[in-house]
PDB file of C-alpha atoms in Angstrom:
ATOM      1  CA  ALA A 552     -18.017 -21.316   2.409  1.00  0.00           C
ATOM      2  CA  GLN A 553     -14.490 -21.312   3.742  1.00  0.00           C
ATOM      3  CA  THR A 554     -13.480 -18.943   6.527  1.00  0.00           C
ATOM      4  CA  VAL A 555     -10.112 -18.105   8.042  1.00  0.00           C
ATOM      5  CA  THR A 556      -9.764 -16.643  11.534  1.00  0.00           C
ATOM      6  CA  GLN A 557      -6.733 -14.915  13.018  1.00  0.00           C
ATOM      7  CA  SER A 558      -7.547 -14.065  16.613  1.00  0.00           C
ATOM      8  CA  GLN A 559      -4.459 -11.956  17.399  1.00  0.00           C
ATOM      9  CA  PRO A 560      -4.776  -8.472  15.879  1.00  0.00           C
ATOM     10  CA  GLU A 561      -1.328  -7.405  17.124  1.00  0.00           C
ATOM     11  CA  MET A 562       1.698  -9.074  18.656  1.00  0.00           C
ATOM     12  CA  SER A 563       5.182  -8.013  19.620  1.00  0.00           C
ATOM     13  CA  VAL A 564       8.376  -9.963  20.221  1.00  0.00           C
ATOM     14  CA  GLN A 565      11.933  -9.162  21.196  1.00  0.00           C
ATOM     15  CA  GLU A 566      14.630  -9.605  18.608  1.00  0.00           C
ATOM     16  CA  ALA A 567      16.100 -13.147  18.597  1.00  0.00           C
ATOM     17  CA  GLU A 568      13.100 -14.607  20.419  1.00  0.00           C
ATOM     18  CA  THR A 569      10.414 -16.966  19.111  1.00  0.00           C
ATOM     19  CA  VAL A 570       6.818 -16.022  18.395  1.00  0.00           C
ATOM     20  CA  THR A 571       3.791 -18.017  17.252  1.00  0.00           C
ATOM     21  CA  LEU A 572       0.925 -16.587  15.220  1.00  0.00           C
ATOM     22  CA  SER A 573      -2.415 -18.409  15.332  1.00  0.00           C
ATOM     23  CA  CYS A 574      -4.789 -19.272  12.508  1.00  0.00           C
ATOM     24  CA  THR A 575      -7.881 -21.433  12.385  1.00  0.00           C
ATOM     25  CA  TYR A 576     -10.021 -22.176   9.373  1.00  0.00           C
ATOM     26  CA  ASP A 577     -13.265 -23.840   8.495  1.00  0.00           C
ATOM     27  CA  THR A 578     -13.886 -25.994   5.440  1.00  0.00           C
ATOM     28  CA  SER A 579     -15.653 -29.183   4.441  1.00  0.00           C
ATOM     29  CA  GLU A 580     -13.024 -29.924   1.778  1.00  0.00           C
ATOM     30  CA  SER A 581     -10.622 -32.798   2.337  1.00  0.00           C
ATOM     31  CA  ASN A 582      -7.771 -31.401   0.304  1.00  0.00           C
ATOM     32  CA  TYR A 583      -6.681 -27.804   0.165  1.00  0.00           C
ATOM     33  CA  TYR A 584      -3.727 -25.495   0.630  1.00  0.00           C
ATOM     34  CA  LEU A 585      -2.852 -23.128   3.449  1.00  0.00           C
ATOM     35  CA  PHE A 586      -0.505 -20.188   3.200  1.00  0.00           C
ATOM     36  CA  TRP A 587       1.149 -17.575   5.346  1.00  0.00           C
ATOM     37  CA  TYR A 588       1.818 -14.291   3.542  1.00  0.00           C
ATOM     38  CA  LYS A 589       3.817 -11.393   4.961  1.00  0.00           C
ATOM     39  CA  GLN A 590       3.123  -7.756   4.074  1.00  0.00           C
ATOM     40  CA  PRO A 591       5.808  -5.351   5.370  1.00  0.00           C
ATOM     41  CA  PRO A 592       5.369  -1.569   5.326  1.00  0.00           C
ATOM     42  CA  SER A 593       6.713  -1.647   1.765  1.00  0.00           C
ATOM     43  CA  ARG A 594       3.274  -3.128   0.906  1.00  0.00           C
ATOM     44  CA  GLN A 595       4.376  -6.106  -1.172  1.00  0.00           C
ATOM     45  CA  MET A 596       2.766  -9.396  -0.164  1.00  0.00           C
ATOM     46  CA  ILE A 597       5.407 -12.097   0.124  1.00  0.00           C
ATOM     47  CA  LEU A 598       4.733 -15.808   0.526  1.00  0.00           C
ATOM     48  CA  VAL A 599       6.315 -17.072   3.745  1.00  0.00           C
ATOM     49  CA  ILE A 600       5.273 -20.710   3.716  1.00  0.00           C
ATOM     50  CA  ARG A 601       2.761 -23.091   2.136  1.00  0.00           C
ATOM     51  CA  GLN A 602       1.195 -26.313   3.458  1.00  0.00           C
ATOM     52  CA  GLU A 603      -0.657 -28.935   1.453  1.00  0.00           C
ATOM     53  CA  ALA A 604      -3.431 -30.462   3.532  1.00  0.00           C
ATOM     54  CA  TYR A 605      -2.772 -34.043   2.432  1.00  0.00           C
ATOM     55  CA  LYS A 606       0.815 -33.858   3.658  1.00  0.00           C
ATOM     56  CA  GLN A 607       1.224 -34.873   7.285  1.00  0.00           C
ATOM     57  CA  GLN A 608       4.618 -33.265   7.668  1.00  0.00           C
ATOM     58  CA  ASN A 609       4.686 -29.665   8.797  1.00  0.00           C
ATOM     59  CA  ALA A 610       6.264 -27.272   6.302  1.00  0.00           C
ATOM     60  CA  THR A 611       9.424 -25.386   7.231  1.00  0.00           C
ATOM     61  CA  GLU A 612      11.323 -22.569   5.525  1.00  0.00           C
ATOM     62  CA  ASN A 613      14.483 -21.567   7.365  1.00  0.00           C
ATOM     63  CA  ARG A 614      13.335 -19.707  10.538  1.00  0.00           C
ATOM     64  CA  PHE A 615       9.656 -20.191   9.689  1.00  0.00           C
ATOM     65  CA  SER A 616       7.690 -23.328  10.477  1.00  0.00           C
ATOM     66  CA  VAL A 617       4.062 -24.276  10.824  1.00  0.00           C
ATOM     67  CA  ASN A 618       2.093 -26.436  13.198  1.00  0.00           C
ATOM     68  CA  PHE A 619      -0.627 -27.914  11.022  1.00  0.00           C
ATOM     69  CA  GLN A 620      -3.386 -29.735  12.910  1.00  0.00           C
ATOM     70  CA  LYS A 621      -5.864 -30.903  10.273  1.00  0.00           C
ATOM     71  CA  ALA A 622      -8.445 -32.361  12.639  1.00  0.00           C
ATOM     72  CA  ALA A 623      -8.455 -29.185  14.707  1.00  0.00           C
ATOM     73  CA  LYS A 624      -8.350 -27.021  11.550  1.00  0.00           C
ATOM     74  CA  SER A 625      -5.460 -25.085  12.980  1.00  0.00           C
ATOM     75  CA  PHE A 626      -2.440 -23.678  11.122  1.00  0.00           C
ATOM     76  CA  SER A 627      -0.076 -21.662  13.314  1.00  0.00           C
ATOM     77  CA  LEU A 628       3.169 -20.000  12.195  1.00  0.00           C
ATOM     78  CA  LYS A 629       6.280 -20.091  14.360  1.00  0.00           C
ATOM     79  CA  ILE A 630       9.038 -17.574  13.725  1.00  0.00           C
ATOM     80  CA  SER A 631      12.325 -18.445  15.400  1.00  0.00           C
ATOM     81  CA  ASP A 632      15.189 -16.026  16.052  1.00  0.00           C
ATOM     82  CA  SER A 633      12.967 -13.046  15.201  1.00  0.00           C
ATOM     83  CA  GLN A 634      14.608 -10.249  13.232  1.00  0.00           C
ATOM     84  CA  LEU A 635      13.684  -6.586  12.839  1.00  0.00           C
ATOM     85  CA  GLY A 636      12.893  -7.303   9.176  1.00  0.00           C
ATOM     86  CA  ASP A 637      10.138  -9.676  10.281  1.00  0.00           C
ATOM     87  CA  THR A 638       8.052  -6.667  11.333  1.00  0.00           C
ATOM     88  CA  ALA A 639       4.988  -6.872   9.080  1.00  0.00           C
ATOM     89  CA  MET A 640       1.328  -7.766   8.788  1.00  0.00           C
ATOM     90  CA  TYR A 641       0.963 -11.536   8.499  1.00  0.00           C
ATOM     91  CA  PHE A 642      -2.008 -13.048   6.696  1.00  0.00           C
ATOM     92  CA  CYS A 643      -3.109 -16.653   6.899  1.00  0.00           C
ATOM     93  CA  ALA A 644      -4.857 -17.793   3.709  1.00  0.00           C
ATOM     94  CA  PHE A 645      -6.775 -20.806   2.422  1.00  0.00           C
ATOM     95  CA  SER A 646      -7.308 -22.102  -1.089  1.00  0.00           C
ATOM     96  CA  MET A 647      -9.196 -25.124  -2.363  1.00  0.00           C
ATOM     97  CA  GLU A 648      -7.165 -27.707  -4.250  1.00  0.00           C
ATOM     98  CA  TYR A 649      -8.344 -26.733  -7.714  1.00  0.00           C
ATOM     99  CA  GLY A 650      -9.331 -23.174  -6.990  1.00  0.00           C
ATOM    100  CA  ASN A 651      -7.276 -20.042  -7.221  1.00  0.00           C
ATOM    101  CA  LYS A 652      -9.233 -17.858  -4.859  1.00  0.00           C
ATOM    102  CA  LEU A 653      -7.298 -17.060  -1.726  1.00  0.00           C
ATOM    103  CA  VAL A 654      -9.474 -16.620   1.371  1.00  0.00           C
ATOM    104  CA  PHE A 655      -7.536 -14.429   3.782  1.00  0.00           C
ATOM    105  CA  GLY A 656      -7.771 -14.034   7.526  1.00  0.00           C
ATOM    106  CA  ALA A 657      -7.980 -10.555   9.048  1.00  0.00           C
ATOM    107  CA  GLY A 658      -4.236 -10.430   9.633  1.00  0.00           C
ATOM    108  CA  THR A 659      -1.875 -10.098  12.598  1.00  0.00           C
ATOM    109  CA  ILE A 660       0.463  -7.130  12.940  1.00  0.00           C
ATOM    110  CA  LEU A 661       3.807  -8.359  14.270  1.00  0.00           C
ATOM    111  CA  ARG A 662       6.315  -5.902  15.701  1.00  0.00           C
ATOM    112  CA  VAL A 663       9.852  -7.067  16.418  1.00  0.00           C
ATOM    113  CA  LYS A 664      11.572  -4.885  19.011  1.00  0.00           C
ATOM    114  CA  SER A 665      15.296  -4.368  19.487  1.00  0.00           C
TER     115      SER A 665
ATOM    116  CA  ASP B  71      12.952 -13.470 -11.397  1.00  0.00           C
ATOM    117  CA  THR B  72       9.696 -13.446  -9.405  1.00  0.00           C
ATOM    118  CA  GLU B  73       8.811  -9.842 -10.041  1.00  0.00           C
ATOM    119  CA  VAL B  74       5.406  -8.364 -10.655  1.00  0.00           C
ATOM    120  CA  THR B  75       5.682  -4.688 -11.539  1.00  0.00           C
ATOM    121  CA  GLN B  76       2.858  -2.244 -10.942  1.00  0.00           C
ATOM    122  CA  THR B  77       2.647   1.326 -12.158  1.00  0.00           C
ATOM    123  CA  PRO B  78       2.080   3.944 -10.993  1.00  0.00           C
ATOM    124  CA  LYS B  79       3.005   3.538  -7.323  1.00  0.00           C
ATOM    125  CA  HIS B  80       0.666   6.353  -6.319  1.00  0.00           C
ATOM    126  CA  LEU B  81      -2.327   7.870  -8.107  1.00  0.00           C
ATOM    127  CA  VAL B  82      -4.625  10.725  -7.156  1.00  0.00           C
ATOM    128  CA  MET B  83      -7.710  11.241  -9.276  1.00  0.00           C
ATOM    129  CA  GLY B  84     -10.950  13.145  -9.228  1.00  0.00           C
ATOM    130  CA  MET B  85     -14.323  11.457  -9.460  1.00  0.00           C
ATOM    131  CA  THR B  86     -14.719  12.487 -13.109  1.00  0.00           C
ATOM    132  CA  ASN B  87     -11.286  11.355 -14.251  1.00  0.00           C
ATOM    133  CA  LYS B  88     -10.360   8.313 -16.287  1.00  0.00           C
ATOM    134  CA  LYS B  89      -7.131   6.581 -15.354  1.00  0.00           C
ATOM    135  CA  SER B  90      -5.517   3.151 -15.721  1.00  0.00           C
ATOM    136  CA  LEU B  91      -3.406   0.942 -13.507  1.00  0.00           C
ATOM    137  CA  LYS B  92      -0.831  -1.293 -15.120  1.00  0.00           C
ATOM    138  CA  CYS B  93       0.620  -4.625 -14.060  1.00  0.00           C
ATOM    139  CA  GLU B  94       3.384  -6.523 -15.818  1.00  0.00           C
ATOM    140  CA  GLN B  95       5.125  -9.856 -15.282  1.00  0.00           C
ATOM    141  CA  HIS B  96       7.709 -11.691 -17.341  1.00  0.00           C
ATOM    142  CA  MET B  97       7.637 -15.031 -15.561  1.00  0.00           C
ATOM    143  CA  GLY B  98       5.481 -16.742 -18.186  1.00  0.00           C
ATOM    144  CA  HIS B  99       2.562 -16.908 -15.757  1.00  0.00           C
ATOM    145  CA  ARG B 100      -0.837 -17.520 -17.325  1.00  0.00           C
ATOM    146  CA  ALA B 101      -3.083 -16.381 -14.472  1.00  0.00           C
ATOM    147  CA  MET B 102      -3.260 -12.777 -13.281  1.00  0.00           C
ATOM    148  CA  TYR B 103      -5.301 -11.177 -10.521  1.00  0.00           C
ATOM    149  CA  TRP B 104      -6.505  -7.803  -9.259  1.00  0.00           C
ATOM    150  CA  TYR B 105      -7.105  -7.268  -5.546  1.00  0.00           C
ATOM    151  CA  LYS B 106      -8.344  -4.268  -3.584  1.00  0.00           C
ATOM    152  CA  GLN B 107      -6.950  -3.718  -0.085  1.00  0.00           C
ATOM    153  CA  LYS B 108      -8.138  -1.204   2.488  1.00  0.00           C
ATOM    154  CA  ALA B 109      -5.806  -0.135   5.290  1.00  0.00           C
ATOM    155  CA  LYS B 110      -5.118  -2.874   7.862  1.00  0.00           C
ATOM    156  CA  LYS B 111      -7.504  -5.237   6.061  1.00  0.00           C
ATOM    157  CA  PRO B 112      -6.839  -8.337   3.971  1.00  0.00           C
ATOM    158  CA  PRO B 113      -6.861  -8.119   0.166  1.00  0.00           C
ATOM    159  CA  GLU B 114     -10.214  -8.672  -1.540  1.00  0.00           C
ATOM    160  CA  LEU B 115     -10.219 -10.425  -4.889  1.00  0.00           C
ATOM    161  CA  MET B 116     -11.682  -8.388  -7.749  1.00  0.00           C
ATOM    162  CA  PHE B 117     -10.838 -10.166 -11.017  1.00  0.00           C
ATOM    163  CA  VAL B 118      -8.986 -13.241 -12.267  1.00  0.00           C
ATOM    164  CA  TYR B 119      -7.673 -13.709 -15.791  1.00  0.00           C
ATOM    165  CA  SER B 120      -6.674 -17.155 -16.938  1.00  0.00           C
ATOM    166  CA  TYR B 121      -4.957 -17.537 -20.311  1.00  0.00           C
ATOM    167  CA  GLU B 122      -5.928 -13.936 -21.095  1.00  0.00           C
ATOM    168  CA  LYS B 123      -9.632 -14.568 -20.552  1.00  0.00           C
ATOM    169  CA  LEU B 124     -11.633 -13.168 -17.661  1.00  0.00           C
ATOM    170  CA  SER B 125     -12.527 -16.144 -15.483  1.00  0.00           C
ATOM    171  CA  ILE B 126     -13.674 -14.529 -12.242  1.00  0.00           C
ATOM    172  CA  ASN B 127     -15.400 -11.191 -11.615  1.00  0.00           C
ATOM    173  CA  GLU B 128     -16.294 -10.817  -7.947  1.00  0.00           C
ATOM    174  CA  SER B 129     -19.316  -8.603  -8.670  1.00  0.00           C
ATOM    175  CA  VAL B 130     -17.099  -5.566  -9.058  1.00  0.00           C
ATOM    176  CA  PRO B 131     -18.847  -2.302 -10.075  1.00  0.00           C
ATOM    177  CA  SER B 132     -18.570  -1.452 -13.760  1.00  0.00           C
ATOM    178  CA  ARG B 133     -16.539   1.683 -13.004  1.00  0.00           C
ATOM    179  CA  PHE B 134     -13.644  -0.801 -12.748  1.00  0.00           C
ATOM    180  CA  SER B 135     -12.832  -2.354 -16.122  1.00  0.00           C
ATOM    181  CA  PRO B 136     -10.061  -4.955 -16.410  1.00  0.00           C
ATOM    182  CA  GLU B 137      -8.161  -5.739 -19.571  1.00  0.00           C
ATOM    183  CA  CYS B 138      -5.547  -8.367 -20.407  1.00  0.00           C
ATOM    184  CA  PRO B 139      -3.960  -7.384 -23.760  1.00  0.00           C
ATOM    185  CA  ASN B 140      -1.413 -10.205 -23.624  1.00  0.00           C
ATOM    186  CA  SER B 141      -0.100 -12.838 -21.272  1.00  0.00           C
ATOM    187  CA  SER B 142       2.370 -10.455 -19.604  1.00  0.00           C
ATOM    188  CA  LEU B 143       0.191  -7.420 -19.092  1.00  0.00           C
ATOM    189  CA  LEU B 144      -2.890  -6.649 -17.028  1.00  0.00           C
ATOM    190  CA  ASN B 145      -4.625  -3.291 -16.884  1.00  0.00           C
ATOM    191  CA  LEU B 146      -7.342  -1.904 -14.662  1.00  0.00           C
ATOM    192  CA  HIS B 147      -9.245   1.000 -16.206  1.00  0.00           C
ATOM    193  CA  LEU B 148     -10.882   3.385 -13.754  1.00  0.00           C
ATOM    194  CA  HIS B 149     -13.753   5.758 -14.495  1.00  0.00           C
ATOM    195  CA  ALA B 150     -16.134   7.771 -12.331  1.00  0.00           C
ATOM    196  CA  LEU B 151     -14.742   6.395  -9.112  1.00  0.00           C
ATOM    197  CA  GLN B 152     -16.067   7.225  -5.668  1.00  0.00           C
ATOM    198  CA  PRO B 153     -14.034   8.322  -2.618  1.00  0.00           C
ATOM    199  CA  GLU B 154     -14.693   4.903  -1.034  1.00  0.00           C
ATOM    200  CA  ASP B 155     -12.704   3.350  -3.892  1.00  0.00           C
ATOM    201  CA  SER B 156      -9.543   4.824  -2.386  1.00  0.00           C
ATOM    202  CA  ALA B 157      -7.366   1.841  -1.492  1.00  0.00           C
ATOM    203  CA  LEU B 158      -4.235  -0.115  -2.340  1.00  0.00           C
ATOM    204  CA  TYR B 159      -4.723  -2.070  -5.572  1.00  0.00           C
ATOM    205  CA  LEU B 160      -2.596  -5.189  -5.785  1.00  0.00           C
ATOM    206  CA  CYS B 161      -1.826  -7.253  -8.831  1.00  0.00           C
ATOM    207  CA  ALA B 162      -0.690 -10.873  -8.615  1.00  0.00           C
ATOM    208  CA  SER B 163       0.252 -13.626 -11.015  1.00  0.00           C
ATOM    209  CA  SER B 164       0.648 -17.396 -10.856  1.00  0.00           C
ATOM    210  CA  PRO B 165       1.841 -20.014 -13.333  1.00  0.00           C
ATOM    211  CA  SER B 166      -1.764 -21.125 -13.977  1.00  0.00           C
ATOM    212  CA  ARG B 167      -4.967 -21.617 -12.079  1.00  0.00           C
ATOM    213  CA  GLY B 168      -4.990 -23.864  -9.057  1.00  0.00           C
ATOM    214  CA  ALA B 169      -3.796 -23.545  -5.513  1.00  0.00           C
ATOM    215  CA  LYS B 170      -0.543 -25.426  -6.164  1.00  0.00           C
ATOM    216  CA  ASN B 171       0.469 -22.337  -8.050  1.00  0.00           C
ATOM    217  CA  ILE B 172       1.698 -19.707  -5.677  1.00  0.00           C
ATOM    218  CA  GLN B 173       0.511 -16.180  -6.309  1.00  0.00           C
ATOM    219  CA  TYR B 174       3.258 -13.580  -6.619  1.00  0.00           C
ATOM    220  CA  PHE B 175       2.223 -10.055  -5.740  1.00  0.00           C
ATOM    221  CA  GLY B 176       3.312  -6.652  -6.916  1.00  0.00           C
ATOM    222  CA  ALA B 177       3.918  -3.737  -4.538  1.00  0.00           C
ATOM    223  CA  GLY B 178       0.585  -2.179  -5.410  1.00  0.00           C
ATOM    224  CA  THR B 179      -0.786   1.170  -6.532  1.00  0.00           C
ATOM    225  CA  ARG B 180      -2.002   3.471  -3.763  1.00  0.00           C
ATOM    226  CA  LEU B 181      -5.113   5.166  -5.186  1.00  0.00           C
ATOM    227  CA  SER B 182      -6.735   8.262  -3.707  1.00  0.00           C
ATOM    228  CA  VAL B 183     -10.065   9.445  -5.124  1.00  0.00           C
ATOM    229  CA  LEU B 184     -10.928  13.051  -4.316  1.00  0.00           C
TER     230      LEU B 184
END
């Protein structure tokens, strides 16, 4: 069975600074997908970024980028130039290539301070 | 338009009541999902519909009854719920099954069972 671990229950960062959220996972699959979802106080889960395991290049989306280390089974999220609107719960998630079940980590609450 | 609409936003019901949650999308997606989320916890998958047929039931108690009347609409019928069923219920949709297809989430229905 696949597992996803987020070891940082809460983090805080000053506005405009950079923060990195950690995620590790365990799987015996060779191809799969990894996701970071954001859930602000408004409750709606929003996809931040997606990584396909067979792609070597780390995914980036504007201020958001990942450090994907397949051998280490690590998938961290870096947020640059943090903004107050980045305050949210962030979930790391795993899905097998042909599955549609998302396995979520426990989440990290990120607070951006002014 | 990447909108998944859930109604109602809030629902309070007694243990003997019957109520329904509604989820709608007009993106032409053929897979739809129900999740249950407790406070500060990750979402837990309940049901998956693919092409209007139930494809995954995560051993959910029969007091929760899903229905997919058409490709745009997903209902969750509730009957004889328990106080521990109080949670945020999230609906999601994706173009079809498979992890390449990103799941888009609604804002959820906050359910309180008295």
